[in-house]
């Protein structure tokens, strides 16, 4: 059985994942990357299944990627036909996909992709939103009364207090 590992980028015979959903990434290896066999077990063996499933679920529940991993596993059905993903079994993922169809319609993956796109665009726009007039005025005043920000020097609590006092005085006087 070949498992696609989001963090590693291993492709299966089915091809690659849906490019509209970025692969969940973690700065540290996830439990399924460290111990893939725990997540790849065969669901046919009932005795082994329960123990393995409990272990894999415990590992997923502490994983920082669990929410993104679940979405990724649901939309990439061909790549997640087997094994445990985000603490779910193949059967549970099948049920969840049916629920998504009921809630969002047969094109639910497109709907999710659109929502993600809108969210990314909003986040990008928020990063580039210019300061309001009031914010710009405060920044200007701060520069006037406290001077330019020291580039690589941390400001001591005493300096912060002094800067705050000067800024508040400047705002009152304005
Ligand atoms: S939630 Fe589970 S399957 Fe998904 S990346 Fe984390 S450890 Fe792996």
PDB file of N, CA and C in Angstrom, residues 1-3 35-57 60 81-85 87-90 92-93:
ATOM      1  N   UNK A   1       0.849  -1.190   0.000  1.00  0.00           N
ATOM      2  CA  UNK A   1       0.000   0.000   0.000  1.00  0.00           C
ATOM      3  C   UNK A   1       0.890   1.247   0.000  1.00  0.00           C
ATOM      4  N   UNK A   2       0.572   2.198  -0.843  1.00  0.00           N
ATOM      5  CA  UNK A   2       1.393   3.404  -0.892  1.00  0.00           C
ATOM      6  C   UNK A   2       0.601   4.589  -0.375  1.00  0.00           C
ATOM      7  N   UNK A   3       1.155   5.250   0.573  1.00  0.00           N
ATOM      8  CA  UNK A   3       0.445   6.373   1.170  1.00  0.00           C
ATOM      9  C   UNK A   3       1.057   7.672   0.674  1.00  0.00           C
ATOM     10  N   UNK A  35       6.046   7.570  11.719  1.00  0.00           N
ATOM     11  CA  UNK A  35       5.675   6.158  11.828  1.00  0.00           C
ATOM     12  C   UNK A  35       4.534   5.841  10.854  1.00  0.00           C
ATOM     13  N   UNK A  36       4.820   5.844   9.528  1.00  0.00           N
ATOM     14  CA  UNK A  36       3.738   5.691   8.541  1.00  0.00           C
ATOM     15  C   UNK A  36       2.967   4.389   8.674  1.00  0.00           C
ATOM     16  N   UNK A  37       3.619   3.315   9.131  1.00  0.00           N
ATOM     17  CA  UNK A  37       2.919   2.022   9.167  1.00  0.00           C
ATOM     18  C   UNK A  37       1.734   2.053  10.143  1.00  0.00           C
ATOM     19  N   UNK A  38       1.812   2.905  11.160  1.00  0.00           N
ATOM     20  CA  UNK A  38       0.703   3.010  12.116  1.00  0.00           C
ATOM     21  C   UNK A  38      -0.564   3.538  11.443  1.00  0.00           C
ATOM     22  N   UNK A  39      -0.398   4.325  10.394  1.00  0.00           N
ATOM     23  CA  UNK A  39      -1.532   4.969   9.725  1.00  0.00           C
ATOM     24  C   UNK A  39      -1.955   4.224   8.457  1.00  0.00           C
ATOM     25  N   UNK A  40      -1.116   3.302   8.019  1.00  0.00           N
ATOM     26  CA  UNK A  40      -1.379   2.584   6.763  1.00  0.00           C
ATOM     27  C   UNK A  40      -1.978   1.201   6.978  1.00  0.00           C
ATOM     28  N   UNK A  41      -2.358   0.875   8.214  1.00  0.00           N
ATOM     29  CA  UNK A  41      -2.719  -0.523   8.488  1.00  0.00           C
ATOM     30  C   UNK A  41      -3.938  -0.970   7.707  1.00  0.00           C
ATOM     31  N   UNK A  42      -4.040  -2.307   7.614  1.00  0.00           N
ATOM     32  CA  UNK A  42      -5.112  -2.916   6.841  1.00  0.00           C
ATOM     33  C   UNK A  42      -6.394  -2.987   7.695  1.00  0.00           C
ATOM     34  N   UNK A  43      -7.455  -2.415   7.204  1.00  0.00           N
ATOM     35  CA  UNK A  43      -8.702  -2.374   7.973  1.00  0.00           C
ATOM     36  C   UNK A  43      -9.419  -3.727   7.997  1.00  0.00           C
ATOM     37  N   UNK A  44      -8.883  -4.715   7.264  1.00  0.00           N
ATOM     38  CA  UNK A  44      -9.523  -6.026   7.234  1.00  0.00           C
ATOM     39  C   UNK A  44      -9.302  -6.822   8.508  1.00  0.00           C
ATOM     40  N   UNK A  45      -8.223  -6.569   9.226  1.00  0.00           N
ATOM     41  CA  UNK A  45      -7.893  -7.327  10.429  1.00  0.00           C
ATOM     42  C   UNK A  45      -8.537  -6.667  11.638  1.00  0.00           C
ATOM     43  N   UNK A  46      -9.681  -7.211  12.086  1.00  0.00           N
ATOM     44  CA  UNK A  46     -10.480  -6.528  13.112  1.00  0.00           C
ATOM     45  C   UNK A  46      -9.783  -6.381  14.448  1.00  0.00           C
ATOM     46  N   UNK A  47      -9.090  -7.458  14.917  1.00  0.00           N
ATOM     47  CA  UNK A  47      -8.445  -7.394  16.233  1.00  0.00           C
ATOM     48  C   UNK A  47      -7.363  -6.334  16.258  1.00  0.00           C
ATOM     49  N   UNK A  48      -6.533  -6.385  15.251  1.00  0.00           N
ATOM     50  CA  UNK A  48      -5.425  -5.439  15.190  1.00  0.00           C
ATOM     51  C   UNK A  48      -5.967  -4.030  14.948  1.00  0.00           C
ATOM     52  N   UNK A  49      -7.051  -4.000  14.183  1.00  0.00           N
ATOM     53  CA  UNK A  49      -7.602  -2.725  13.749  1.00  0.00           C
ATOM     54  C   UNK A  49      -7.917  -1.798  14.923  1.00  0.00           C
ATOM     55  N   UNK A  50      -8.623  -2.316  15.928  1.00  0.00           N
ATOM     56  CA  UNK A  50      -9.061  -1.434  17.020  1.00  0.00           C
ATOM     57  C   UNK A  50      -7.886  -0.798  17.736  1.00  0.00           C
ATOM     58  N   UNK A  51      -6.867  -1.621  18.048  1.00  0.00           N
ATOM     59  CA  UNK A  51      -5.708  -1.100  18.774  1.00  0.00           C
ATOM     60  C   UNK A  51      -4.956  -0.083  17.930  1.00  0.00           C
ATOM     61  N   UNK A  52      -4.726  -0.444  16.677  1.00  0.00           N
ATOM     62  CA  UNK A  52      -3.977   0.438  15.781  1.00  0.00           C
ATOM     63  C   UNK A  52      -4.727   1.748  15.560  1.00  0.00           C
ATOM     64  N   UNK A  53      -6.025   1.595  15.367  1.00  0.00           N
ATOM     65  CA  UNK A  53      -6.843   2.779  15.113  1.00  0.00           C
ATOM     66  C   UNK A  53      -6.799   3.737  16.303  1.00  0.00           C
ATOM     67  N   UNK A  54      -6.895   3.177  17.510  1.00  0.00           N
ATOM     68  CA  UNK A  54      -6.856   4.026  18.713  1.00  0.00           C
ATOM     69  C   UNK A  54      -5.522   4.756  18.787  1.00  0.00           C
ATOM     70  N   UNK A  55      -4.438   4.051  18.472  1.00  0.00           N
ATOM     71  CA  UNK A  55      -3.111   4.669  18.530  1.00  0.00           C
ATOM     72  C   UNK A  55      -2.990   5.784  17.497  1.00  0.00           C
ATOM     73  N   UNK A  56      -3.420   5.478  16.278  1.00  0.00           N
ATOM     74  CA  UNK A  56      -3.318   6.469  15.200  1.00  0.00           C
ATOM     75  C   UNK A  56      -4.182   7.688  15.525  1.00  0.00           C
ATOM     76  N   UNK A  57      -5.370   7.436  16.075  1.00  0.00           N
ATOM     77  CA  UNK A  57      -6.263   8.556  16.414  1.00  0.00           C
ATOM     78  C   UNK A  57      -5.648   9.439  17.487  1.00  0.00           C
ATOM     79  N   UNK A  60      -3.128  11.580  15.853  1.00  0.00           N
ATOM     80  CA  UNK A  60      -3.737  12.652  15.049  1.00  0.00           C
ATOM     81  C   UNK A  60      -4.324  13.750  15.931  1.00  0.00           C
ATOM     82  N   UNK A  81      -7.667   6.702  -0.150  1.00  0.00           N
ATOM     83  CA  UNK A  81      -8.639   5.593  -0.135  1.00  0.00           C
ATOM     84  C   UNK A  81      -8.412   4.652   1.037  1.00  0.00           C
ATOM     85  N   UNK A  82      -7.183   4.636   1.547  1.00  0.00           N
ATOM     86  CA  UNK A  82      -6.852   3.697   2.635  1.00  0.00           C
ATOM     87  C   UNK A  82      -6.206   4.443   3.794  1.00  0.00           C
ATOM     88  N   UNK A  83      -6.148   3.753   4.934  1.00  0.00           N
ATOM     89  CA  UNK A  83      -5.413   4.278   6.078  1.00  0.00           C
ATOM     90  C   UNK A  83      -6.177   5.331   6.874  1.00  0.00           C
ATOM     91  N   UNK A  84      -5.481   5.841   7.898  1.00  0.00           N
ATOM     92  CA  UNK A  84      -6.054   6.857   8.781  1.00  0.00           C
ATOM     93  C   UNK A  84      -5.534   8.225   8.367  1.00  0.00           C
ATOM     94  N   UNK A  85      -6.464   9.156   8.234  1.00  0.00           N
ATOM     95  CA  UNK A  85      -6.120  10.555   7.962  1.00  0.00           C
ATOM     96  C   UNK A  85      -6.916  11.410   8.938  1.00  0.00           C
ATOM     97  N   UNK A  87      -7.415  11.227  11.957  1.00  0.00           N
ATOM     98  CA  UNK A  87      -8.165  10.371  12.885  1.00  0.00           C
ATOM     99  C   UNK A  87      -9.402   9.738  12.260  1.00  0.00           C
ATOM    100  N   UNK A  88      -9.545   9.761  10.956  1.00  0.00           N
ATOM    101  CA  UNK A  88     -10.713   9.149  10.315  1.00  0.00           C
ATOM    102  C   UNK A  88     -10.322   7.895   9.525  1.00  0.00           C
ATOM    103  N   UNK A  89     -11.257   6.977   9.458  1.00  0.00           N
ATOM    104  CA  UNK A  89     -11.077   5.775   8.640  1.00  0.00           C
ATOM    105  C   UNK A  89     -11.639   6.053   7.241  1.00  0.00           C
ATOM    106  N   UNK A  90     -11.331   5.186   6.270  1.00  0.00           N
ATOM    107  CA  UNK A  90     -11.904   5.385   4.927  1.00  0.00           C
ATOM    108  C   UNK A  90     -13.439   5.468   4.955  1.00  0.00           C
ATOM    109  N   UNK A  92     -15.386   6.461   7.436  1.00  0.00           N
ATOM    110  CA  UNK A  92     -15.820   7.756   8.004  1.00  0.00           C
ATOM    111  C   UNK A  92     -15.629   8.884   6.993  1.00  0.00           C
ATOM    112  N   UNK A  93     -14.564   8.810   6.228  1.00  0.00           N
ATOM    113  CA  UNK A  93     -14.351   9.872   5.221  1.00  0.00           C
ATOM    114  C   UNK A  93     -15.428   9.806   4.142  1.00  0.00           C
TER     115      UNK A  93
END
